[in-house]
mmCIF file of C-alpha atoms and ligand atoms in Angstrom:
data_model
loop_
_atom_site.group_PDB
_atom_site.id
_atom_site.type_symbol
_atom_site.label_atom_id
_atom_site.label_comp_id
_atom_site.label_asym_id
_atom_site.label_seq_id
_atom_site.Cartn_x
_atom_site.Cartn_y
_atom_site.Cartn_z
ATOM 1 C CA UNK A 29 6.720 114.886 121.510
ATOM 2 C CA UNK A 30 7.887 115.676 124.786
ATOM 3 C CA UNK A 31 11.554 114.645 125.520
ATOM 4 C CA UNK A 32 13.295 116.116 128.105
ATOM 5 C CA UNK A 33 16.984 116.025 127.628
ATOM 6 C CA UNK A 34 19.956 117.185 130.192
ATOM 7 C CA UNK A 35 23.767 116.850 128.333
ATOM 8 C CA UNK A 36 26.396 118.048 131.111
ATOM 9 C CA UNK A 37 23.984 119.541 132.825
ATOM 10 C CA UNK A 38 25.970 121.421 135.847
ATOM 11 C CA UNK A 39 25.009 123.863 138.527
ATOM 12 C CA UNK A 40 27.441 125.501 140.446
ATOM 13 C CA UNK A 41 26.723 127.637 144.218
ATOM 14 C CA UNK A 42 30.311 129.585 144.203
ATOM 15 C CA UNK A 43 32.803 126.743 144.364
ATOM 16 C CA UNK A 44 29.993 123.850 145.093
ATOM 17 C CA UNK A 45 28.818 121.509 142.689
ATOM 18 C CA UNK A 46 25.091 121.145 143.444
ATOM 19 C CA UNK A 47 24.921 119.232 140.034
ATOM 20 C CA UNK A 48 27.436 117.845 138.464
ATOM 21 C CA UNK A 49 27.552 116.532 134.937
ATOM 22 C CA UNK A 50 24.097 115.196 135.021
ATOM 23 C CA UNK A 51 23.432 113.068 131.331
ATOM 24 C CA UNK A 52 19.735 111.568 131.027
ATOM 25 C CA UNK A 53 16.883 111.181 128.439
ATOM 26 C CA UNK A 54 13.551 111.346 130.054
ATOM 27 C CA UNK A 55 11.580 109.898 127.083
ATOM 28 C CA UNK A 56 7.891 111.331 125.891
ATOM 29 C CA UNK A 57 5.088 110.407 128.034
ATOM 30 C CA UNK A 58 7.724 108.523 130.211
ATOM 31 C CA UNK A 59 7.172 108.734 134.656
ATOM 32 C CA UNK A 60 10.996 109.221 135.826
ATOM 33 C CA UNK A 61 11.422 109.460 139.658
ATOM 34 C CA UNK A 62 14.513 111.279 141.012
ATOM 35 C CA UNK A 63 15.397 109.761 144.299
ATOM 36 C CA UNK A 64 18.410 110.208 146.440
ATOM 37 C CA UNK A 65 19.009 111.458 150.085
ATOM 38 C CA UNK A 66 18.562 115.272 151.038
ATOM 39 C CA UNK A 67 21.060 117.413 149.154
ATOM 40 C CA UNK A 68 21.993 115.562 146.589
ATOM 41 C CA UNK A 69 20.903 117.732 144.419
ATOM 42 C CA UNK A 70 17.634 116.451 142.583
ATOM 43 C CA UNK A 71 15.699 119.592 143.283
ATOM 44 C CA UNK A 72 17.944 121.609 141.931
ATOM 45 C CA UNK A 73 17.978 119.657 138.620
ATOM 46 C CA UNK A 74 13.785 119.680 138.380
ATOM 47 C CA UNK A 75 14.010 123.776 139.042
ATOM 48 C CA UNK A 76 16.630 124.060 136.102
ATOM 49 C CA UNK A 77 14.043 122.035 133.724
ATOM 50 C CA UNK A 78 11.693 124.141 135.277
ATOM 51 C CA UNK A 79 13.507 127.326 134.468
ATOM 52 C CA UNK A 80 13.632 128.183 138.024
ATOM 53 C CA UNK A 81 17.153 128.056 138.550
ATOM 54 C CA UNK A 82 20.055 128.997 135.887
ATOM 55 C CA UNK A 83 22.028 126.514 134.666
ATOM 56 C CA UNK A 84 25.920 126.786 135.154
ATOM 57 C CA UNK A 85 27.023 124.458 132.243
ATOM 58 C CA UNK A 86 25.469 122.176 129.566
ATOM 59 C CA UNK A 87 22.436 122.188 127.909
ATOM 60 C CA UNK A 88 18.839 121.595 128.436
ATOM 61 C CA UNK A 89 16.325 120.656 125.910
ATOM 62 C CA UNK A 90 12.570 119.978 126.328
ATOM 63 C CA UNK A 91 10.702 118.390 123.215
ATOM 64 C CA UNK A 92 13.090 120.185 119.791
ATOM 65 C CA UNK A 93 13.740 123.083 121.412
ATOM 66 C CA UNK A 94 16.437 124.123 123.608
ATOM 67 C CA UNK A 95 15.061 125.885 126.851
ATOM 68 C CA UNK A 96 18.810 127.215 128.392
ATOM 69 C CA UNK A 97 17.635 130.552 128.019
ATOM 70 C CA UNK A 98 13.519 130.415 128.332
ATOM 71 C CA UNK A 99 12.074 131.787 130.894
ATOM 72 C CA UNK A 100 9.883 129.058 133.012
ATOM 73 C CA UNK A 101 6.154 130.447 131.255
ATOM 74 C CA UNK A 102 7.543 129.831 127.891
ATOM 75 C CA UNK A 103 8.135 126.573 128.528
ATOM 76 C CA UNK A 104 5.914 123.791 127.945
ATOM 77 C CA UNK A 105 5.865 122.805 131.826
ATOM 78 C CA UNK A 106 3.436 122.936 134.378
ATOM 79 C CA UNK A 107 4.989 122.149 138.381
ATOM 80 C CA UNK A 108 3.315 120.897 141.555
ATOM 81 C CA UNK A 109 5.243 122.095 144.834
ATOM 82 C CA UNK A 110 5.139 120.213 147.936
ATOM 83 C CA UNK A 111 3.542 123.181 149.875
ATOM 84 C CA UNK A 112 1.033 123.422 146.870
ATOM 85 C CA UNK A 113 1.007 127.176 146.402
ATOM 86 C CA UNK A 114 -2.136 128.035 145.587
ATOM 87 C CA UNK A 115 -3.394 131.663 146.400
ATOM 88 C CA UNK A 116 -5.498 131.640 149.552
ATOM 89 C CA UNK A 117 -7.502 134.655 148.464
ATOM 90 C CA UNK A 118 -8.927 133.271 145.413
ATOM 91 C CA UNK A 119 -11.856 130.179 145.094
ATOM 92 C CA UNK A 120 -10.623 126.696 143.720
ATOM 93 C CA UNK A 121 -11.918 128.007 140.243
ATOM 94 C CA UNK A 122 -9.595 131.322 140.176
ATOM 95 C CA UNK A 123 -6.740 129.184 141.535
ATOM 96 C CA UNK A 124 -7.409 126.966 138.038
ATOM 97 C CA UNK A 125 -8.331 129.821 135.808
ATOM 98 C CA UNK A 126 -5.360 131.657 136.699
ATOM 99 C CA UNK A 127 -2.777 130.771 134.611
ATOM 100 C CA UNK A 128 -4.818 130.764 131.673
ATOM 101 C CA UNK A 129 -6.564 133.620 132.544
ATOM 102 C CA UNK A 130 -2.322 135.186 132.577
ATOM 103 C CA UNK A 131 -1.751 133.818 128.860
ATOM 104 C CA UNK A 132 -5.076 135.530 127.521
ATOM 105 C CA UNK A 133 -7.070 132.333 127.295
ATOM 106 C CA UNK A 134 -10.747 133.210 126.658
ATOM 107 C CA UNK A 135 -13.429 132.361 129.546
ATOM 108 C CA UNK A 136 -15.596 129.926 127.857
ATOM 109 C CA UNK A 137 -12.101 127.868 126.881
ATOM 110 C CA UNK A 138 -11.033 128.464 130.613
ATOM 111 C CA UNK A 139 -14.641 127.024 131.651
ATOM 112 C CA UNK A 140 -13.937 123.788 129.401
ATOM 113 C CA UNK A 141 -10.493 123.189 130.766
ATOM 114 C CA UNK A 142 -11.686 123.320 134.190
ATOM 115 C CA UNK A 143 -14.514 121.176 133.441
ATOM 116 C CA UNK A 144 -12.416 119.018 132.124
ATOM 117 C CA UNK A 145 -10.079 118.728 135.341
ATOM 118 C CA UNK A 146 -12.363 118.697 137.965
ATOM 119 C CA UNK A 147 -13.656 115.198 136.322
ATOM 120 C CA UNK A 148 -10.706 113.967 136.144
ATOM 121 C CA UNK A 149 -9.505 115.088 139.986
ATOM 122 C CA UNK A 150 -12.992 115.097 141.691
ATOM 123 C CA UNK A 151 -12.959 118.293 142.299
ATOM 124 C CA UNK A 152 -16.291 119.623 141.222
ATOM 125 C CA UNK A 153 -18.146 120.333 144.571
ATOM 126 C CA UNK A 154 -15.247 122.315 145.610
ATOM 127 C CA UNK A 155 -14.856 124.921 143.093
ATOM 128 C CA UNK A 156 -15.949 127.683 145.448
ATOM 129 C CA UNK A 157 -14.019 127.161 148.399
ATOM 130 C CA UNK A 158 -10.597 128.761 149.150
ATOM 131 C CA UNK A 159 -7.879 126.528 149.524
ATOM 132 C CA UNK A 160 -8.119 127.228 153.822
ATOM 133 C CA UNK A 161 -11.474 125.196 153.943
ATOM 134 C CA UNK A 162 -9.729 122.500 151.804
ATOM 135 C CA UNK A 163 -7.806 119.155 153.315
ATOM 136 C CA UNK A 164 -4.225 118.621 151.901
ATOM 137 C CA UNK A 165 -5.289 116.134 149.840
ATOM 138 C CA UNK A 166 -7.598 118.019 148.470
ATOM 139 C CA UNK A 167 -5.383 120.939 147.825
ATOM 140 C CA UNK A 168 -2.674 118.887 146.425
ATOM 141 C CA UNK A 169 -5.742 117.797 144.182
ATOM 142 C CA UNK A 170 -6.262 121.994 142.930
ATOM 143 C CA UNK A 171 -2.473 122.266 142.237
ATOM 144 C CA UNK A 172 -2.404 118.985 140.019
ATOM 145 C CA UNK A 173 -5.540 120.447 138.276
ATOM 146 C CA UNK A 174 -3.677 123.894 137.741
ATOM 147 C CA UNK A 175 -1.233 121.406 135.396
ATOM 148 C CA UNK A 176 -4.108 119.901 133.748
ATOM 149 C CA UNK A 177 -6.065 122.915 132.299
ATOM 150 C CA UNK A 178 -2.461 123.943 130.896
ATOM 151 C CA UNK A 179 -2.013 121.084 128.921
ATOM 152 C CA UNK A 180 1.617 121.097 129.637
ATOM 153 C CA UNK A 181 3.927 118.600 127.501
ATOM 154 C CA UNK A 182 6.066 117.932 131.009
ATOM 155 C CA UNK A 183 4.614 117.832 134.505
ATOM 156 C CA UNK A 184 7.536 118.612 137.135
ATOM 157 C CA UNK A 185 7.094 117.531 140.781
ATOM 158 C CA UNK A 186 8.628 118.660 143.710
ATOM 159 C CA UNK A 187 8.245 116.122 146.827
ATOM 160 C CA UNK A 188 4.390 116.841 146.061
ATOM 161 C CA UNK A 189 3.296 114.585 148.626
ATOM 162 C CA UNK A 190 5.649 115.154 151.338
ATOM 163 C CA UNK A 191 2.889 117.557 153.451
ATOM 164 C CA UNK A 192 0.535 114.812 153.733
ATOM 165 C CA UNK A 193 -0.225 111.890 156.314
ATOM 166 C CA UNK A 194 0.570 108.561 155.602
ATOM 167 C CA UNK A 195 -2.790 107.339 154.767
ATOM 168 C CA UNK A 196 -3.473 110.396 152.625
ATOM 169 C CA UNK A 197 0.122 109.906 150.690
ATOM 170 C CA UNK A 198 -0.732 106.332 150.245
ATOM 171 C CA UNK A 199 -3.840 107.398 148.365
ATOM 172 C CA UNK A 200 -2.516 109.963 146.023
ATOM 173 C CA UNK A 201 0.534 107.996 144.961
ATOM 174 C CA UNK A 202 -2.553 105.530 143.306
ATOM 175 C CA UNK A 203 -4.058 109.073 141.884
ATOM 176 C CA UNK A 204 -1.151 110.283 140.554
ATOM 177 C CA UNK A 205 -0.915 106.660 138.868
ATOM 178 C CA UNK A 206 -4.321 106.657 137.373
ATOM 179 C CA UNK A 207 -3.952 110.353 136.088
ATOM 180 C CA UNK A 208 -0.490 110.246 134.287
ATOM 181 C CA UNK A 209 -2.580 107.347 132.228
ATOM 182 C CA UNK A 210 -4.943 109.712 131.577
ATOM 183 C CA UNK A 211 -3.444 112.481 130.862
ATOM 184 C CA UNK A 212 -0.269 110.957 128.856
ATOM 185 C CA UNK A 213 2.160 113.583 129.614
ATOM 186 C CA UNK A 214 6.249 113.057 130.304
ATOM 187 C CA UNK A 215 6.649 113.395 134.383
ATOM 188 C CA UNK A 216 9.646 113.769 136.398
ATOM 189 C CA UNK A 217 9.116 113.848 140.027
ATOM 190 C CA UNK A 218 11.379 114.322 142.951
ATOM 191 C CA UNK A 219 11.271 112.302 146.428
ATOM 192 C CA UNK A 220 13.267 110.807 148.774
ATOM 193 C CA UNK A 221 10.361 108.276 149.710
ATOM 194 C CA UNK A 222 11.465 105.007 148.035
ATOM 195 C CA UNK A 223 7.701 103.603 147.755
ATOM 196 C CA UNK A 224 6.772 106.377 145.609
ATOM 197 C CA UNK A 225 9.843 105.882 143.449
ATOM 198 C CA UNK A 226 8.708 102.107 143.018
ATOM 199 C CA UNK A 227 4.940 102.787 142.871
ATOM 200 C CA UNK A 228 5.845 105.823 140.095
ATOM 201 C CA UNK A 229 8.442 104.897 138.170
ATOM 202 C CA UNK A 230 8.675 104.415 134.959
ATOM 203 C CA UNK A 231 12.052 104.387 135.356
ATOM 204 C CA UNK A 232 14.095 105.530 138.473
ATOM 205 C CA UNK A 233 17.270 107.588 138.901
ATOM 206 C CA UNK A 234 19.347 107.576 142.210
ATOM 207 C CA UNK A 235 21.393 110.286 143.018
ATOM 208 C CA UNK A 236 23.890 111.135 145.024
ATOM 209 C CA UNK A 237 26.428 113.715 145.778
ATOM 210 C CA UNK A 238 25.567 115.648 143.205
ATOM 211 C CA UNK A 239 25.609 113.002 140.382
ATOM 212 C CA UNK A 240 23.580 110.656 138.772
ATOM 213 C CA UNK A 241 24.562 107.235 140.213
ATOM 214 C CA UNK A 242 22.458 104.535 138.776
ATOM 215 C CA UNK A 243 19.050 104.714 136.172
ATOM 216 C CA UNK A 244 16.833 101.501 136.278
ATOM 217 C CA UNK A 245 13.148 100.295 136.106
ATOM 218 C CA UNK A 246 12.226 100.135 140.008
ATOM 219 C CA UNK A 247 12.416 96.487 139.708
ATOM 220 C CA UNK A 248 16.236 96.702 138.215
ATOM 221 C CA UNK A 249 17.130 98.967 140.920
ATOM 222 C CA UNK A 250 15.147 97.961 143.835
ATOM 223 C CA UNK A 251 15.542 93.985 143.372
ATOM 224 C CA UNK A 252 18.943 94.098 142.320
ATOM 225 C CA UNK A 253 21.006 96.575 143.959
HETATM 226 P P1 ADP B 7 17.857 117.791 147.184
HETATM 227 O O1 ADP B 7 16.683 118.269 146.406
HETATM 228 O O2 ADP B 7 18.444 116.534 146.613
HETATM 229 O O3 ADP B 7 17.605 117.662 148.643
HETATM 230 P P2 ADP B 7 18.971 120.317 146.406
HETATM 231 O O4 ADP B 7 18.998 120.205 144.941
HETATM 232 O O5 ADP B 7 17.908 121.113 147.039
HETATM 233 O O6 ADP B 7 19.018 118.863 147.046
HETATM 234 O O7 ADP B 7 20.361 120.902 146.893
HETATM 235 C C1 ADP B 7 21.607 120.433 146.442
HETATM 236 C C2 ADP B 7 22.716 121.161 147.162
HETATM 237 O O8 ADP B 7 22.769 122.504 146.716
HETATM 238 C C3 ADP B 7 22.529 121.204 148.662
HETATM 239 O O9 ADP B 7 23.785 120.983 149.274
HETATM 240 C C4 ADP B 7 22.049 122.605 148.922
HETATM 241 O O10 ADP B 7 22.467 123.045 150.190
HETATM 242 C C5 ADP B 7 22.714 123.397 147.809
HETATM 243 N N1 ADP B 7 21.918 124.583 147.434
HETATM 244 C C6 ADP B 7 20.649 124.571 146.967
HETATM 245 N N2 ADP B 7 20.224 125.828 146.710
HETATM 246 C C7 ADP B 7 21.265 126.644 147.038
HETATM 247 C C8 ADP B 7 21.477 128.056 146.993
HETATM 248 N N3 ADP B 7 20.514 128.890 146.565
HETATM 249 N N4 ADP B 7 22.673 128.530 147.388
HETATM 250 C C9 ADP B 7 23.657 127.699 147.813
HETATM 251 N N5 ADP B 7 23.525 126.358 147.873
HETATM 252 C C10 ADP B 7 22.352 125.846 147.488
HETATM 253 P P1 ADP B 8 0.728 128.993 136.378
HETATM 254 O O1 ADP B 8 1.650 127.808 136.530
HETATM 255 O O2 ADP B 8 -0.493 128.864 137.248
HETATM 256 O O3 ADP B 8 0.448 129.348 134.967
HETATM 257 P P2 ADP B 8 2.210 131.462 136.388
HETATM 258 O O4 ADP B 8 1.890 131.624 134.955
HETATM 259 O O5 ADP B 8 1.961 132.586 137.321
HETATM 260 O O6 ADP B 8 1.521 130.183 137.037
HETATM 261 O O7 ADP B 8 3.727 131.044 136.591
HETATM 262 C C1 ADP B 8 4.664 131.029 135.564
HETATM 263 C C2 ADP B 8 5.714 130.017 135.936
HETATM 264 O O8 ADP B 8 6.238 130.297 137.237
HETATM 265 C C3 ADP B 8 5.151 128.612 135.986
HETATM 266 O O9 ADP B 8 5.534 127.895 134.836
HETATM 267 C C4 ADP B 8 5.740 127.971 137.231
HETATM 268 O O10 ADP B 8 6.720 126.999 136.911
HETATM 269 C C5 ADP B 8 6.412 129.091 137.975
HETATM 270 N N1 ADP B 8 5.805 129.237 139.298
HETATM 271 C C6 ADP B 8 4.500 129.296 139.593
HETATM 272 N N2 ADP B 8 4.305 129.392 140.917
HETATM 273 C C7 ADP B 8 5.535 129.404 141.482
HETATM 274 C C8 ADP B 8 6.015 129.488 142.823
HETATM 275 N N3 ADP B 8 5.211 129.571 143.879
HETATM 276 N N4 ADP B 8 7.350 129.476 143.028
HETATM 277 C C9 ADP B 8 8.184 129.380 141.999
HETATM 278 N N5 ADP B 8 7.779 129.306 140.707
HETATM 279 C C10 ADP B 8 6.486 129.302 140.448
#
């Protein structure tokens, strides 16, 4: 079980409320989009889940375990940036082994995983490029396999498909679709693009100025404002 839970969940820059009071219940296996225009703080809620950013008040808890104080690799998280980062000087196979590779994992396990992904993400002529000779699509494609070898309980994106042309960002919204069925893992994701909030959602939380303002289905919130 993967819950992710935020009670009074606050972040404070000096005298600024980035986040303020934030309450929600992202339920296991659940998609929940944050939406909301620029600066109203949902990226600074995703890092604190993340472990990323401290926390100034409340608490976060991810599956039974209360994370205030883990650092973000002893979490059970994996997160997709929007610029991807993936390290330029390794293949597309290093890039996935890595973080396994970090927590000790044994080759031939490592070799599995990565089988595993590349099936799933269509990435198996590509394992010895560097990301450079990769599109963004692609690319975006290595850094949602990097979550999949992990097995993390809770994906976290970050406006993962804000780099990419329209056509390109039309396609991996239906991707990202497909593979959180596959995969069955909770997923929060942060965007300010409405479509992917409706085409995502499990459920969809608007915020704004530094608050949650309303939680919905995409239909309950997009149909009836
Ligand atoms: P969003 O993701 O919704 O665009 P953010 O969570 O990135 O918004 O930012 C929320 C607010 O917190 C913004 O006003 C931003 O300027 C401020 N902020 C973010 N990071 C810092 C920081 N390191 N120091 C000071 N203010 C910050
Ligand atoms: P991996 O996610 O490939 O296992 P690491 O083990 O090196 O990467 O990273 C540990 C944690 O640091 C990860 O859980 C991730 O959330 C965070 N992290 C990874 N890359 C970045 C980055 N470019 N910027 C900020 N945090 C990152």
């Amino acid at each position: 079980m993967a819950e992710v839970v935020l009670r009074d969940v606050c972040k404070r820059y000096g005298n600024y409320n980035a986040v303020d009071n934030v309450n929600l219940t992202i339920r296991d296996k659940e998609f929940v989009v944050l939406v909301g225009p620029s600066g109203c703080g949902k990226s600074t809620t995703l890092r604190m889940i993340a472990g990323l950013e401290e926390i100034s008040g409340g608490t976060i808890a991810i599956g039974d375990q209360i994370v205030n104080d883990l650092p973000p690799r002893e979490r059970d998280i994996a997160m997709v940036f929007q610029n991807y980062a993936l390290y330029q000087h390794m293949t597309v196979y290093d890039n996935l082994a890595f973080g396994l590779r970090n927590r000790k994992v044994p080759e031939d396990t490592i070799k599995a995983e990565i089988d595993r992904a590349v099936d799933i993400l269509g990435l198996r002529d590509l394992l010895k490029r560097k990301p450079r000779e990769l599109s963004g699509g692609q690319q975006q494609r290595v850094a949602l396999g990097r979550c999949i070898v992990r097995h993390a309980k809770v994906f976290l994106f970050d406006e993962p498909l804000s780099n990419l042309d329209a056509k390109l960002r039309a396609h991996m919204r239906l991707e990202l679709k497909r593979l959180h069925r596959r995969v069955e893992t909770t997923a929060v994701y942060v965007t300010h693009d409405q479509v992917e909030a409706m085409t995502l959602g499990d459920r969809v939380v608007v915020m704004n100025n530094s608050r949650i303002e309303q939680v919905g289905t995409p239909w309950e919130i997009y149909a009836h404002p």
